[in-house]
Tab-separated table of C-alpha atoms in Angstrom:
chain	number	residue	atom	x	y	z
A	1265	UNK	CA	2.459	40.011	-23.583
A	1266	UNK	CA	0.945	36.533	-23.430
A	1267	UNK	CA	2.669	33.235	-24.280
A	1268	UNK	CA	1.205	33.184	-27.809
A	1269	UNK	CA	2.573	36.655	-28.573
A	1270	UNK	CA	6.021	35.689	-27.260
A	1271	UNK	CA	5.991	32.506	-29.355
A	1272	UNK	CA	5.121	34.493	-32.489
A	1273	UNK	CA	7.873	36.995	-31.772
A	1274	UNK	CA	10.446	34.251	-31.358
A	1275	UNK	CA	9.526	32.671	-34.699
A	1276	UNK	CA	10.200	36.033	-36.373
A	1277	UNK	CA	13.399	36.757	-34.429
A	1278	UNK	CA	14.949	33.337	-35.062
A	1279	UNK	CA	14.773	34.020	-38.774
A	1280	UNK	CA	16.575	37.348	-38.438
A	1281	UNK	CA	19.573	36.627	-36.196
A	1282	UNK	CA	22.418	34.074	-36.269
A	1283	UNK	CA	21.688	30.816	-34.464
A	1284	UNK	CA	24.396	31.458	-31.873
A	1285	UNK	CA	22.821	34.738	-30.659
A	1286	UNK	CA	21.160	34.784	-27.231
A	1287	UNK	CA	17.641	36.241	-27.204
A	1288	UNK	CA	15.694	37.891	-24.383
A	1289	UNK	CA	12.028	38.943	-24.461
A	1290	UNK	CA	10.515	41.110	-21.727
A	1291	UNK	CA	7.305	42.830	-20.797
A	1292	UNK	CA	7.580	46.262	-19.186
A	1293	UNK	CA	9.130	44.900	-15.969
A	1294	UNK	CA	10.259	41.270	-16.225
A	1295	UNK	CA	11.872	38.761	-18.550
A	1296	UNK	CA	9.304	36.503	-20.240
A	1297	UNK	CA	11.677	34.405	-22.332
A	1298	UNK	CA	15.411	33.822	-22.533
A	1299	UNK	CA	17.316	31.593	-24.934
A	1300	UNK	CA	21.084	31.373	-24.260
A	1301	UNK	CA	23.566	30.502	-26.980
A	1302	UNK	CA	26.819	28.584	-27.140
A	1303	UNK	CA	28.706	31.887	-27.199
A	1304	UNK	CA	27.113	33.715	-24.265
A	1305	UNK	CA	24.748	32.946	-21.384
A	1306	UNK	CA	23.639	35.706	-19.006
A	1307	UNK	CA	21.867	33.199	-16.694
A	1308	UNK	CA	18.537	35.030	-17.039
A	1309	UNK	CA	15.376	33.208	-15.952
A	1310	UNK	CA	11.786	33.980	-16.973
A	1311	UNK	CA	10.261	36.017	-14.163
A	1312	UNK	CA	13.494	37.827	-13.273
A	1313	UNK	CA	13.126	41.598	-13.051
A	1314	UNK	CA	14.772	43.561	-15.856
A	1315	UNK	CA	18.151	44.670	-14.549
A	1316	UNK	CA	18.751	48.419	-14.503
A	1317	UNK	CA	21.471	49.319	-17.009
A	1318	UNK	CA	20.804	46.346	-19.301
A	1319	UNK	CA	20.139	46.864	-23.004
A	1320	UNK	CA	16.477	45.915	-22.520
A	1321	UNK	CA	16.095	48.396	-19.672
A	1322	UNK	CA	17.674	51.225	-21.667
A	1323	UNK	CA	15.464	50.584	-24.701
A	1324	UNK	CA	12.313	50.605	-22.575
A	1325	UNK	CA	13.350	53.868	-20.909
A	1326	UNK	CA	14.168	55.779	-24.099
A	1327	UNK	CA	11.487	53.963	-26.174
A	1328	UNK	CA	13.957	53.621	-29.022
A	1329	UNK	CA	16.262	50.952	-30.412
A	1330	UNK	CA	19.481	50.571	-28.418
A	1331	UNK	CA	22.722	48.964	-29.650
A	1332	UNK	CA	25.689	49.176	-27.305
A	1333	UNK	CA	28.186	47.397	-25.081
A	1334	UNK	CA	26.879	46.632	-21.592
A	1335	UNK	CA	29.276	46.497	-18.639
A	1336	UNK	CA	29.744	43.177	-16.848
A	1337	UNK	CA	28.599	44.689	-13.544
A	1338	UNK	CA	24.990	44.673	-14.824
A	1339	UNK	CA	24.433	40.947	-15.443
A	1340	UNK	CA	27.789	39.451	-14.505
A	1341	UNK	CA	29.124	39.174	-18.064
A	1342	UNK	CA	29.930	42.018	-20.480
A	1343	UNK	CA	27.943	41.801	-23.703
A	1344	UNK	CA	26.807	43.694	-26.781
A	1345	UNK	CA	23.050	44.178	-26.795
A	1346	UNK	CA	20.710	45.154	-29.625
A	1347	UNK	CA	17.336	45.928	-28.071
A	1348	UNK	CA	14.070	46.831	-29.825
A	1349	UNK	CA	11.243	48.115	-27.595
A	1350	UNK	CA	7.584	47.334	-28.254
A	1351	UNK	CA	5.619	50.568	-27.770
A	1352	UNK	CA	1.834	50.970	-27.891
A	1353	UNK	CA	0.441	54.538	-27.971
A	1354	UNK	CA	3.645	55.833	-26.453
A	1355	UNK	CA	3.661	53.275	-23.615
A	1356	UNK	CA	6.433	50.610	-23.582
A	1357	UNK	CA	4.924	47.121	-23.449
A	1358	UNK	CA	8.028	44.990	-23.794
A	1359	UNK	CA	11.331	44.501	-25.539
A	1360	UNK	CA	13.199	41.998	-27.714
A	1361	UNK	CA	16.974	41.942	-27.269
A	1362	UNK	CA	19.676	40.139	-29.251
A	1363	UNK	CA	22.695	39.427	-27.034
A	1364	UNK	CA	26.219	38.926	-28.363
A	1365	UNK	CA	29.629	38.690	-26.718
A	1366	UNK	CA	31.484	41.998	-26.424
A	1367	UNK	CA	32.758	42.986	-29.840
A	1368	UNK	CA	35.945	41.040	-30.638
A	1369	UNK	CA	39.262	42.812	-30.893
A	1370	UNK	CA	42.501	42.007	-32.686
A	1371	UNK	CA	44.508	42.203	-29.463
A	1372	UNK	CA	46.962	39.339	-28.831
A	1373	UNK	CA	46.106	36.919	-25.976
A	1374	UNK	CA	48.286	38.728	-23.440
A	1375	UNK	CA	48.480	41.854	-21.294
A	1376	UNK	CA	51.601	43.990	-20.987
A	1377	UNK	CA	52.039	45.292	-17.445
A	1378	UNK	CA	54.415	47.851	-15.976
A	1379	UNK	CA	56.623	46.915	-12.999
A	1380	UNK	CA	59.084	49.218	-11.239
A	1381	UNK	CA	61.759	48.985	-13.913
A	1382	UNK	CA	60.357	47.135	-16.921
A	1383	UNK	CA	57.320	45.960	-18.897
A	1384	UNK	CA	56.175	42.344	-18.741
A	1385	UNK	CA	54.047	40.726	-21.482
A	1386	UNK	CA	51.840	38.233	-19.613
A	1387	UNK	CA	49.834	35.545	-21.454
A	1388	UNK	CA	46.186	35.342	-20.384
A	1389	UNK	CA	46.579	31.888	-18.866
A	1390	UNK	CA	49.252	33.176	-16.441
A	1391	UNK	CA	47.072	35.980	-15.048
A	1392	UNK	CA	45.529	35.256	-11.653
A	1393	UNK	CA	43.722	38.394	-10.501
A	1394	UNK	CA	42.960	41.889	-11.797
A	1395	UNK	CA	42.249	44.623	-9.253
A	1396	UNK	CA	40.985	48.178	-9.808
A	1397	UNK	CA	43.711	50.681	-8.954
A	1398	UNK	CA	42.901	54.388	-9.367
A	1399	UNK	CA	41.487	54.177	-12.934
A	1400	UNK	CA	44.161	51.646	-13.856
A	1401	UNK	CA	44.418	47.942	-13.084
A	1402	UNK	CA	46.791	46.011	-10.872
A	1403	UNK	CA	47.545	42.639	-12.468
A	1404	UNK	CA	48.703	39.706	-10.341
A	1405	UNK	CA	50.316	37.024	-12.481
A	1406	UNK	CA	52.686	34.072	-12.356
A	1407	UNK	CA	55.396	36.361	-13.744
A	1408	UNK	CA	54.914	39.084	-11.149
A	1409	UNK	CA	52.653	41.996	-10.249
A	1410	UNK	CA	52.340	45.188	-12.260
A	1411	UNK	CA	50.005	47.900	-13.501
A	1412	UNK	CA	48.043	47.994	-16.748
A	1413	UNK	CA	47.006	51.415	-18.017
A	1414	UNK	CA	43.410	50.389	-18.823
A	1415	UNK	CA	40.655	50.447	-16.212
A	1416	UNK	CA	39.145	47.248	-14.854
A	1417	UNK	CA	35.936	47.799	-16.842
A	1418	UNK	CA	37.886	48.371	-20.055
A	1419	UNK	CA	39.857	45.146	-19.566
A	1420	UNK	CA	36.644	43.270	-18.781
A	1421	UNK	CA	35.423	44.056	-22.296
A	1422	UNK	CA	38.698	42.933	-23.892
A	1423	UNK	CA	39.337	39.703	-21.990
A	1424	UNK	CA	37.508	36.423	-22.792
A	1425	UNK	CA	34.366	36.303	-20.620
A	1426	UNK	CA	34.473	32.511	-20.196
A	1427	UNK	CA	37.867	32.771	-18.445
A	1428	UNK	CA	37.913	36.157	-16.700
A	1429	UNK	CA	34.951	36.685	-14.390
A	1430	UNK	CA	33.996	39.701	-12.308
A	1431	UNK	CA	33.569	38.631	-8.677
A	1432	UNK	CA	33.561	42.041	-6.993
A	1433	UNK	CA	33.308	45.690	-7.973
A	1434	UNK	CA	37.105	45.867	-7.688
A	1435	UNK	CA	38.186	42.365	-8.808
A	1436	UNK	CA	38.187	40.073	-11.833
A	1437	UNK	CA	39.645	36.568	-11.540
A	1438	UNK	CA	40.904	33.929	-13.942
A	1439	UNK	CA	38.643	30.966	-13.129
A	1440	UNK	CA	41.390	28.529	-14.159
A	1441	UNK	CA	43.611	29.925	-11.394
A	1442	UNK	CA	41.143	29.274	-8.556
A	1443	UNK	CA	42.338	26.601	-6.108
A	1444	UNK	CA	39.499	26.703	-3.539
A	1445	UNK	CA	36.181	28.441	-2.870
A	1446	UNK	CA	35.205	29.107	0.754
A	1447	UNK	CA	31.878	30.340	2.165
A	1448	UNK	CA	32.020	33.708	3.908
A	1449	UNK	CA	29.617	35.994	5.791
A	1450	UNK	CA	26.198	37.064	4.447
A	1451	UNK	CA	26.152	34.787	1.371
A	1452	UNK	CA	29.543	36.001	0.163
A	1453	UNK	CA	32.511	33.825	-0.809
A	1454	UNK	CA	36.300	33.806	-0.530
A	1455	UNK	CA	38.459	32.560	-3.409
A	1456	UNK	CA	41.823	30.968	-2.692
A	1457	UNK	CA	43.945	31.366	-5.796
A	1458	UNK	CA	46.719	28.969	-6.813
A	1459	UNK	CA	49.346	31.355	-5.426
A	1460	UNK	CA	47.484	31.298	-2.033
A	1461	UNK	CA	46.203	34.875	-2.391
A	1462	UNK	CA	42.593	35.515	-1.337
A	1463	UNK	CA	39.950	37.362	-3.352
A	1464	UNK	CA	36.442	38.270	-2.105
A	1465	UNK	CA	33.252	37.483	-4.016
A	1466	UNK	CA	30.725	40.145	-3.055
A	1467	UNK	CA	27.028	39.499	-2.505
A	1468	UNK	CA	26.246	41.287	-5.787
A	1469	UNK	CA	28.244	38.760	-7.829
A	1470	UNK	CA	27.960	35.622	-5.646
A	1471	UNK	CA	24.771	34.297	-7.281
A	1472	UNK	CA	26.098	34.632	-10.817
A	1473	UNK	CA	29.448	33.198	-9.750
A	1474	UNK	CA	27.752	30.101	-8.282
A	1475	UNK	CA	25.725	29.567	-11.457
A	1476	UNK	CA	28.755	30.034	-13.689
A	1477	UNK	CA	30.869	27.494	-11.806
A	1478	UNK	CA	27.955	25.145	-11.105
A	1479	UNK	CA	27.765	24.935	-7.314
């Protein structure tokens, strides 16, 4: 698609979706246009390759509309994508995707974790780190450490994306609980949390993490 076609598409799309929806337009392989919103920003740049597992990618593969939650491991932030492919004579030419935060829930702003002999309700602001633990999640908090029955990916969809950020396949951190950020080997990072614990930022998530925190 050329710039004129993209511009025409955007004029149509802007009239169909709420103003706080992020919009992505692709050709068959790369992003041509991305407009973030106040509610969600996936840090996509024109020219970036379409990430496998994204809503745009799925719509181009199946050549049908796709509406579903996308895991945060794909683009760094979990989101709900509504993607419409552009198909010409059976060949996908591009895609237009509306991007929203993961569907809101009515859950209270806390997690209840299990310790050896009790349950602890922990407010979000007191959570430091979440770690994958055999299909459950280990939660490190100011009140203590315990296990939550949901998986790390399930909690990633429930927790506010602007506060809880995936930094590794096995870790999510509360960005307000980070005390220091140290460089590590091969473009990775080490996070020093306020309780002095250390959390790795893997190469997969380091770029998004830098953009999100602005360094």
